[in-house]
Coordinates of N, CA, C and O in Angstrom, one line a residue:
X1 N 0.8 -1.2 -0.1 CA 0.0 0.0 0.1 C 0.8 1.3 0.1 O 0.5 2.3 -0.4
X2 N 2.1 1.2 0.3 CA 2.8 2.4 0.5 C 3.2 3.1 -0.9 O 3.1 4.2 -1.0
X3 N 3.2 2.3 -2.0 CA 3.5 2.9 -3.1 C 2.4 3.8 -3.7 O 2.6 4.8 -4.1
X4 N 1.2 3.4 -3.6 CA 0.0 4.1 -4.0 C -1.3 4.0 -3.1 O -2.0 3.0 -3.7
X5 N -1.3 4.4 -2.0 CA -2.5 4.0 -1.1 C -3.9 4.5 -1.9 O -5.0 3.9 -1.6
X6 N -3.7 5.5 -2.8 CA -4.9 6.1 -3.3 C -5.5 5.5 -4.6 O -6.5 5.9 -5.1
X7 N -4.8 4.4 -5.1 CA -5.2 3.9 -6.5 C -6.8 3.3 -6.3 O -7.5 3.4 -7.1
X8 N -7.1 2.7 -5.0 CA -8.4 2.3 -4.8 C -9.4 3.2 -5.0 O -10.6 3.0 -5.4
X9 N -9.2 4.6 -4.8 CA -10.1 5.7 -4.8 C -10.5 6.0 -6.2 O -11.5 6.6 -6.6
X10 N -9.6 5.6 -7.2 CA -10.1 6.0 -8.6 C -9.9 7.3 -9.1 O -10.7 7.8 -9.8
X11 N -8.9 8.0 -8.5 CA -8.8 9.3 -8.8 C -8.6 9.6 -10.3 O -7.8 8.8 -11.0
X12 N -9.1 10.6 -10.9 CA -8.8 10.9 -12.3 C -7.5 11.4 -12.5 O -6.9 11.2 -13.6
X13 N -6.9 12.1 -11.6 CA -5.5 12.5 -11.7 C -4.7 12.2 -10.3 O -5.4 11.9 -9.2
X14 N -3.5 12.1 -10.4 CA -2.6 12.0 -9.3 C -2.9 12.9 -8.1 O -3.1 14.3 -8.5
X15 N -2.9 12.6 -7.0 CA -3.1 13.7 -5.8 C -1.9 14.7 -5.9 O -0.7 14.3 -6.2
X16 N -2.2 15.8 -5.5 CA -1.2 16.9 -5.5 C -0.8 16.9 -3.9 O -1.2 17.2 -3.0
X17 N 0.8 16.7 -3.9 CA 1.3 16.6 -2.6 C 1.2 18.0 -1.8 O 1.4 19.0 -2.6
X18 N 1.1 18.1 -0.5 CA 1.2 19.2 0.2 C 2.5 19.4 0.6 O 3.4 18.5 0.7
X19 N 2.8 20.7 0.9 CA 4.3 21.1 1.1 C 4.8 20.6 2.4 O 5.9 20.2 2.6
X20 N 3.8 20.4 3.3 CA 4.3 19.9 4.7 C 3.5 18.5 5.0 O 2.6 18.1 4.2
X21 N 3.8 17.9 6.0 CA 3.1 16.7 6.5 C 3.5 15.5 5.5 O 2.7 14.6 5.3
X22 N 4.7 15.6 4.9 CA 5.0 14.6 3.9 C 5.1 13.3 4.5 O 4.8 12.1 3.9
X23 N 5.5 13.0 5.9 CA 5.6 11.9 6.4 C 4.1 11.2 6.6 O 4.1 9.9 7.0
X24 N 3.1 12.0 6.4 CA 1.8 11.3 6.6 C 0.9 11.2 5.2 O 0.0 11.3 5.0
X25 N 2.0 11.4 4.1 CA 1.5 11.3 2.8 C 0.5 12.3 2.4 O -0.5 12.2 1.7
X26 N 0.6 13.6 3.1 CA -0.3 14.7 2.8 C -0.5 15.1 1.3 O 0.5 15.5 0.8
X27 N -1.7 15.2 0.9 CA -2.1 15.3 -0.4 C -3.5 15.9 -0.5 O -4.3 15.8 0.4
X28 N -3.7 16.6 -1.6 CA -5.2 17.0 -1.9 C -5.5 16.4 -3.1 O -4.6 16.1 -4.1
X29 N -6.7 16.1 -3.5 CA -7.4 15.6 -4.6 C -8.7 16.0 -4.8 O -9.3 16.4 -3.9
X30 N -9.3 15.8 -6.1 CA -10.6 16.0 -6.4 C -11.2 14.9 -7.1 O -10.5 14.1 -7.9
X31 N -12.4 14.4 -6.5 CA -13.0 13.2 -7.2 C -14.6 13.5 -7.4 O -15.2 13.8 -6.3
X32 N -14.9 13.6 -8.7 CA -16.3 13.9 -9.0 C -16.9 15.2 -8.4 O -17.9 15.2 -7.8
X33 N -15.8 16.2 -8.4 CA -16.3 17.5 -7.9 C -16.1 17.7 -6.3 O -16.3 18.7 -5.8
X34 N -15.8 16.6 -5.7 CA -15.4 16.6 -4.3 C -14.1 16.9 -3.9 O -13.2 16.0 -4.4
X35 N -13.9 17.7 -2.9 CA -12.5 18.0 -2.6 C -12.0 17.2 -1.3 O -12.6 17.2 -0.3
X36 N -10.9 16.5 -1.6 CA -10.4 15.5 -0.6 C -9.2 15.9 0.0 O -8.2 16.4 -0.8
X37 N -9.1 15.7 1.2 CA -7.6 15.9 2.1 C -7.1 14.4 2.2 O -8.0 13.7 2.9
X38 N -6.0 14.0 1.8 CA -5.7 12.6 2.1 C -4.4 12.6 2.8 O -3.5 13.5 2.8
X39 N -4.4 11.6 3.7 CA -3.5 11.4 4.8 C -3.3 9.9 4.9 O -4.0 9.1 4.7
X40 N -1.9 9.5 5.3 CA -1.6 8.0 5.6 C -1.3 7.9 7.1 O -0.5 8.7 7.5
X41 N -2.1 7.1 7.8 CA -1.9 7.0 9.2 C -0.6 6.2 9.6 O -0.3 5.4 8.7
X42 N 0.0 6.3 10.7 CA 1.1 5.6 11.2 C 0.7 4.8 12.4 O 0.1 5.4 13.4
X43 N 1.3 3.6 12.4 CA 1.2 2.9 13.8 C 2.3 3.4 14.8 O 3.2 3.7 14.3
X44 N 1.9 3.5 15.9 CA 2.8 4.1 16.9 C 3.2 2.9 18.0 O 2.3 2.1 18.1
X45 N 4.3 3.0 18.4 CA 4.8 1.9 19.3 C 4.1 1.5 20.5 O 4.0 0.4 21.0
X46 N 3.5 2.6 21.1 CA 2.9 2.4 22.4 C 1.5 2.4 22.6 O 0.8 2.0 23.6
X47 N 0.7 2.9 21.6 CA -0.8 2.8 21.6 C -1.4 2.2 20.7 O -0.9 2.1 19.4
X48 N -2.6 1.5 20.9 CA -3.5 0.9 19.8 C -3.9 2.0 18.9 O -4.0 3.1 19.2
X49 N -4.3 1.6 17.6 CA -4.7 2.4 16.6 C -3.7 3.0 15.9 O -2.6 2.6 15.9
X50 N -4.0 4.0 15.0 CA -3.0 4.6 14.1 C -3.1 6.3 14.4 O -4.3 6.7 14.5
X51 N -2.0 6.8 14.2 CA -2.0 8.4 14.4 C -1.8 8.9 13.1 O -1.2 8.5 12.3
X52 N -2.5 10.2 13.0 CA -2.4 10.9 11.7 C -2.6 12.4 12.0 O -3.5 12.8 12.9
X53 N -1.9 13.2 11.3 CA -2.1 14.6 11.2 C -3.2 15.1 10.3 O -3.3 14.6 9.3
X54 N -3.9 16.2 10.7 CA -4.8 16.6 9.9 C -4.9 18.3 10.1 O -6.2 18.9 10.3
X55 N -3.8 18.9 9.7 CA -3.9 20.3 10.1 C -3.5 21.0 8.8 O -3.0 20.4 7.7
X56 N -3.5 22.3 8.8 CA -3.1 23.1 7.6 C -2.2 24.3 8.2 O -2.1 24.6 9.4
X57 N -1.4 25.0 7.4 CA -0.8 26.1 7.7 C -1.2 27.3 6.9 O -1.0 27.2 5.6
X58 N -1.9 28.1 7.3 CA -2.6 29.1 6.4 C -1.8 29.9 5.5 O -2.0 30.3 4.4
X59 N -0.4 30.2 6.0 CA 0.6 30.7 5.1 C 1.9 30.4 5.7 O 1.9 30.0 7.0
X60 N 3.0 30.4 5.1 CA 4.2 29.9 5.5 C 4.7 30.2 6.8 O 5.4 29.5 7.4
X61 N 4.5 31.6 7.2 CA 4.8 32.1 8.6 C 3.9 31.8 9.6 O 4.2 32.2 10.8
X62 N 2.8 31.0 9.4 CA 1.6 31.1 10.4 C 1.9 29.8 11.2 O 2.6 28.7 10.8
X63 N 1.4 29.7 12.3 CA 1.2 28.5 13.2 C 0.3 27.4 12.5 O -0.6 27.8 11.6
X64 N 0.5 26.1 12.8 CA -0.4 25.1 12.2 C -1.8 25.4 12.9 O -1.8 25.7 14.1
X65 N -2.8 24.9 12.1 CA -4.2 25.2 12.7 C -5.0 23.8 12.1 O -4.7 23.4 11.1
X66 N -6.1 23.8 12.8 CA -6.9 22.6 12.4 C -7.6 22.9 11.2 O -7.7 24.2 10.8
X67 N -8.0 22.0 10.3 CA -9.0 22.3 9.2 C -10.2 23.0 9.8 O -10.7 22.8 10.8
X68 N -10.6 23.9 9.0 CA -11.8 24.6 9.5 C -12.9 24.7 8.4 O -12.8 24.3 7.3
X69 N -14.3 24.8 8.9 CA -15.2 24.5 8.2 C -15.4 25.5 7.0 O -16.1 25.2 6.0
X70 N -14.6 26.6 7.1 CA -14.6 27.5 5.8 C -13.6 27.0 4.7 O -13.7 27.6 3.6
X71 N -12.8 26.0 5.0 CA -11.9 25.4 4.2 C -12.5 24.7 3.0 O -13.6 24.2 3.3
X72 N -11.9 24.7 1.8 CA -12.5 23.9 0.5 C -12.2 22.4 1.0 O -11.5 21.9 0.1
X73 N -13.0 21.8 1.8 CA -12.6 20.4 2.2 C -14.1 19.7 2.2 O -14.9 20.0 2.9
X74 N -14.3 18.6 1.5 CA -15.4 17.9 1.4 C -15.2 16.5 2.3 O -16.2 16.2 3.0
X75 N -14.1 16.0 2.2 CA -13.8 14.7 2.9 C -12.3 14.7 3.2 O -11.3 15.2 2.6
X76 N -12.0 14.0 4.6 CA -10.8 13.7 5.0 C -10.6 12.2 4.7 O -11.4 11.6 5.4
X77 N -9.6 11.8 4.0 CA -9.5 10.3 3.6 C -8.2 10.0 4.1 O -7.1 10.5 3.9
X78 N -8.1 8.9 5.1 CA -7.1 8.4 5.8 C -6.9 6.9 5.5 O -7.6 6.0 5.8
X79 N -5.7 6.7 4.9 CA -5.3 5.3 4.5 C -4.8 4.7 5.8 O -4.0 5.3 6.5
X80 N -5.3 3.4 6.1 CA -4.6 2.7 7.2 C -4.3 1.2 6.8 O -4.8 0.7 5.8
X81 N -3.2 0.6 7.3 CA -2.9 -0.6 6.9 C -1.9 -1.2 8.2 O -1.4 -0.5 9.1
X82 N -2.2 -2.6 8.3 CA -1.3 -3.2 9.4 C -0.3 -4.0 8.7 O 0.3 -5.0 9.2
X83 N -0.2 -4.0 7.5 CA 0.8 -4.7 6.6 C -0.1 -5.8 5.8 O 0.2 -6.1 4.6
X84 N -0.9 -6.4 6.4 CA -1.9 -7.4 5.9 C -3.1 -7.0 5.5 O -3.8 -7.4 4.6
X85 N -3.7 -6.0 6.3 CA -5.2 -5.5 6.0 C -4.9 -4.0 5.7 O -4.1 -3.3 6.1
X86 N -5.7 -3.6 4.9 CA -5.8 -2.2 4.4 C -7.3 -1.7 4.4 O -8.2 -2.3 4.0
X87 N -7.3 -0.4 4.6 CA -8.6 0.4 4.4 C -8.4 1.8 4.5 O -7.2 2.3 4.4
X88 N -9.5 2.4 4.6 CA -9.7 3.9 4.7 C -10.8 4.2 5.5 O -11.8 3.8 5.7
X89 N -10.4 5.5 6.2 CA -11.3 6.1 6.8 C -11.8 7.3 6.0 O -11.1 8.0 5.5
X90 N -13.1 7.4 5.8 CA -13.6 8.6 4.9 C -14.5 9.4 5.7 O -15.8 9.0 5.8
X91 N -14.1 10.4 6.2 CA -14.7 11.4 7.1 C -15.3 12.6 6.4 O -14.6 13.4 5.7
X92 N -16.5 12.7 6.2 CA -17.2 13.8 5.6 C -17.0 15.0 6.4 O -16.8 15.1 7.6
X93 N -17.2 16.1 5.7 CA -17.4 17.5 6.3 C -18.1 17.5 7.5 O -17.8 17.8 8.6
X94 N -19.2 17.1 7.3 CA -20.2 17.1 8.4 C -19.8 16.4 9.6 O -20.1 16.8 10.8
X95 N -19.2 15.0 9.6 CA -18.7 14.3 10.6 C -17.5 14.9 11.3 O -17.3 15.0 12.4
X96 N -16.6 15.6 10.4 CA -15.5 16.4 10.9 C -16.0 17.5 11.8 O -15.3 17.6 12.9
X97 N -17.0 18.2 11.4 CA -17.4 19.2 12.2 C -18.2 18.7 13.5 O -18.0 19.2 14.6
X98 N -19.1 17.6 13.4 CA -19.8 17.1 14.4 C -18.8 16.6 15.6 O -19.1 16.7 16.8
X99 N -17.6 15.9 15.1 CA -16.8 15.2 16.0 C -15.7 16.2 16.5 O -14.9 15.7 17.2
X100 N -15.7 17.5 16.2 CA -14.8 18.6 16.8 C -13.4 18.3 16.1 O -12.5 19.0 16.5
X101 N -13.2 17.7 15.0 CA -11.9 17.6 14.2 C -11.8 18.9 13.3 O -10.8 19.5 13.3
X102 N -12.8 19.3 12.7 CA -12.6 20.5 12.0 C -13.1 21.7 12.9 O -14.2 21.7 13.7
X103 N -12.4 22.8 12.9 CA -12.8 23.9 13.7 C -14.0 24.7 13.1 O -14.4 24.6 11.9
X104 N -14.7 25.5 13.8 CA -15.8 26.3 13.4 C -15.5 27.7 13.7 O -15.4 28.1 14.8
X105 N -15.6 28.5 12.8 CA -15.2 29.9 12.8 C -14.0 30.0 13.6 O -13.8 30.8 14.3
X106 N -13.1 29.2 13.1 CA -11.6 29.3 13.6 C -11.4 29.0 15.0 O -10.5 29.3 15.8
X107 N -12.4 28.3 15.8 CA -12.3 27.9 17.1 C -12.5 26.4 17.2 O -13.3 25.8 16.5
X108 N -11.8 25.9 18.1 CA -11.8 24.4 18.3 C -10.9 23.6 17.2 O -10.1 24.3 16.6
X109 N -11.4 22.5 17.0 CA -10.7 21.6 16.1 C -9.5 20.9 16.6 O -9.2 21.1 17.9
X110 N -9.0 20.0 15.7 CA -8.0 18.9 16.2 C -6.9 19.2 15.0 O -7.1 19.2 13.8
X111 N -5.6 19.1 15.5 CA -4.5 19.1 14.5 C -4.0 17.7 14.2 O -3.3 17.5 13.1
X112 N -4.6 16.7 15.1 CA -4.2 15.4 14.7 C -5.4 14.5 15.4 O -6.1 14.9 16.1
X113 N -5.3 13.2 14.9 CA -6.2 12.4 15.6 C -5.6 10.9 15.4 O -4.8 10.4 14.8
X114 N -6.3 10.0 16.3 CA -6.0 8.5 16.4 C -7.2 7.9 15.6 O -8.4 8.2 16.0
X115 N -6.9 7.0 14.8 CA -7.9 6.1 14.2 C -7.7 4.7 14.5 O -6.7 4.2 14.9
X116 N -8.9 4.0 14.6 CA -8.9 2.8 15.1 C -9.7 1.8 14.0 O -10.9 1.7 14.1
X117 N -8.8 1.1 13.1 CA -9.6 0.3 12.1 C -10.2 -0.9 12.8 O -9.9 -1.1 13.9
X118 N -11.0 -1.5 12.2 CA -11.7 -2.7 12.9 C -10.9 -4.0 13.5 O -11.2 -4.5 14.2
X119 N -9.6 -3.9 12.6 CA -8.6 -5.0 13.3 C -7.9 -4.7 14.5 O -7.2 -5.5 15.1
X120 N -8.3 -3.4 15.0 CA -7.5 -2.9 16.4 C -8.6 -3.4 17.4 O -9.7 -3.5 17.3
X121 N -8.0 -3.7 18.6 CA -8.8 -3.9 19.8 C -8.4 -3.1 21.0 O -7.6 -3.4 21.9
X122 N -8.8 -1.9 21.1 CA -8.4 -0.9 22.1 C -8.9 -1.4 23.2 O -10.2 -1.9 23.4
X123 N -8.2 -1.0 24.4 CA -8.7 -1.6 25.9 C -9.3 -0.4 26.4 O -10.4 -0.5 27.3
X124 N -8.9 1.0 26.3 CA -9.4 2.1 26.9 C -11.0 2.5 26.5 O -11.3 2.4 25.3
X125 N -11.8 2.9 27.5 CA -13.1 3.1 27.1 C -13.3 4.3 26.1 O -14.1 4.1 25.1
X126 N -12.5 5.3 26.2 CA -12.6 6.4 25.2 C -12.2 6.1 23.8 O -12.8 6.2 22.8
X127 N -11.2 5.0 23.8 CA -10.8 4.5 22.4 C -11.9 3.7 21.9 O -12.0 3.8 20.7
X128 N -12.5 2.8 22.7 CA -13.5 1.9 22.1 C -14.7 2.9 21.7 O -15.3 2.5 20.6
X129 N -14.9 3.9 22.5 CA -16.3 5.0 21.9 C -15.9 5.4 20.6 O -16.6 5.5 19.6
X130 N -14.7 5.8 20.4 CA -14.0 6.5 19.2 C -14.1 5.4 18.0 O -14.6 5.6 17.0
X131 N -13.5 4.2 18.4 CA -13.5 3.2 17.4 C -15.1 2.9 16.8 O -15.4 2.7 15.7
X132 N -16.1 2.9 17.8 CA -17.4 2.8 17.3 C -18.0 3.9 16.4 O -18.4 3.4 15.4
X133 N -17.7 5.0 16.7 CA -18.3 5.9 15.7 C -17.3 6.0 14.4 O -18.0 6.3 13.4
X134 N -16.1 5.7 14.6 CA -15.4 5.7 13.4 C -15.7 4.6 12.4 O -15.4 4.6 11.2
X135 N -16.2 3.5 13.0 CA -16.7 2.3 12.3 C -17.6 2.7 11.0 O -17.5 2.1 10.0
X136 N -18.3 3.6 11.3 CA -19.2 4.1 10.2 C -18.6 4.7 9.0 O -19.4 5.0 8.1
X137 N -17.4 5.0 9.3 CA -16.5 5.8 8.1 C -15.7 5.0 7.5 O -14.9 5.6 6.7
X138 N -15.5 3.8 8.0 CA -14.4 3.0 7.5 C -14.8 2.0 6.2 O -16.1 1.6 6.1
X139 N -14.0 1.8 5.2 CA -14.1 1.1 4.1 C -12.8 0.2 4.0 O -11.7 0.6 4.0
X140 N -13.0 -1.1 3.8 CA -11.9 -2.1 3.4 C -11.5 -1.8 2.1 O -12.3 -1.6 1.0
X141 N -10.2 -1.7 1.7 CA -9.8 -1.7 0.5 C -10.3 -3.0 -0.4 O -10.6 -4.0 0.2
X142 N -10.7 -2.4 -1.5 CA -11.4 -3.4 -2.2 C -13.0 -3.2 -2.3 O -13.6 -4.0 -3.2
X143 N -13.5 -2.7 -1.3 CA -15.1 -2.7 -1.1 C -15.5 -1.5 -1.9 O -15.9 -0.6 -1.4
X144 N -15.7 -1.6 -3.2 CA -16.1 -0.5 -4.1 C -17.4 0.0 -3.8 O -17.7 1.3 -3.8
X145 N -18.5 -0.7 -3.6 CA -19.6 -0.4 -3.2 C -19.7 0.4 -1.9 O -20.4 1.5 -1.8
X146 N -18.9 0.1 -0.9 CA -19.0 1.0 0.3 C -18.1 2.2 0.1 O -18.7 3.2 0.7
X147 N -17.1 2.2 -0.8 CA -16.4 3.5 -1.1 C -17.4 4.4 -1.7 O -17.5 5.6 -1.3
X148 N -18.2 3.9 -2.7 CA -19.1 4.9 -3.3 C -20.1 5.2 -2.4 O -20.5 6.5 -2.5
X149 N -20.6 4.5 -1.5 CA -21.6 4.9 -0.4 C -21.1 6.2 0.4 O -21.7 7.0 0.6
X150 N -19.8 5.9 1.0 CA -19.3 7.0 1.7 C -19.0 8.2 1.0 O -19.3 9.2 1.7
X151 N -18.5 8.1 -0.3 CA -18.1 9.4 -1.1 C -19.3 10.0 -1.6 O -19.3 11.2 -2.0
X152 N -20.3 9.3 -1.7 CA -21.6 9.7 -2.2 C -22.5 10.7 -1.2 O -23.4 11.1 -1.4
X153 N -21.9 10.7 0.1 CA -22.7 11.5 1.1 C -22.9 13.0 0.9 O -22.3 13.7 0.2

């Protein structure tokens, strides 16, 4: 999956890499008129799940900031893998706002998050709650019908 995690999405053009967050595969793309922010999550050595950044830098001298509801973003797509299993979290703009990932009127939001694919077994109560709501945004690589369902929101 490292070579091109985005092939499954069927993008008409190669994603455009972002200047920063290269270690998380930060790219932008458009699919059927929908604006996508793409990231690749990383497994961390001490916690269950995978970690990923989801921030922007409004201009080169600015501090990093969470994605905002005013930004041209329809979906945040996060590729996850454990080596044997692959999938994607496809978070719609509405979910990002509802779950406090995207800021509203430049207030709140998150610069990074932890995702819990179905093959993870978190023990902490908060992680289990997060995994439950994230499950509705997950698609296994190869499940074209589910992909279309999530991107059709």
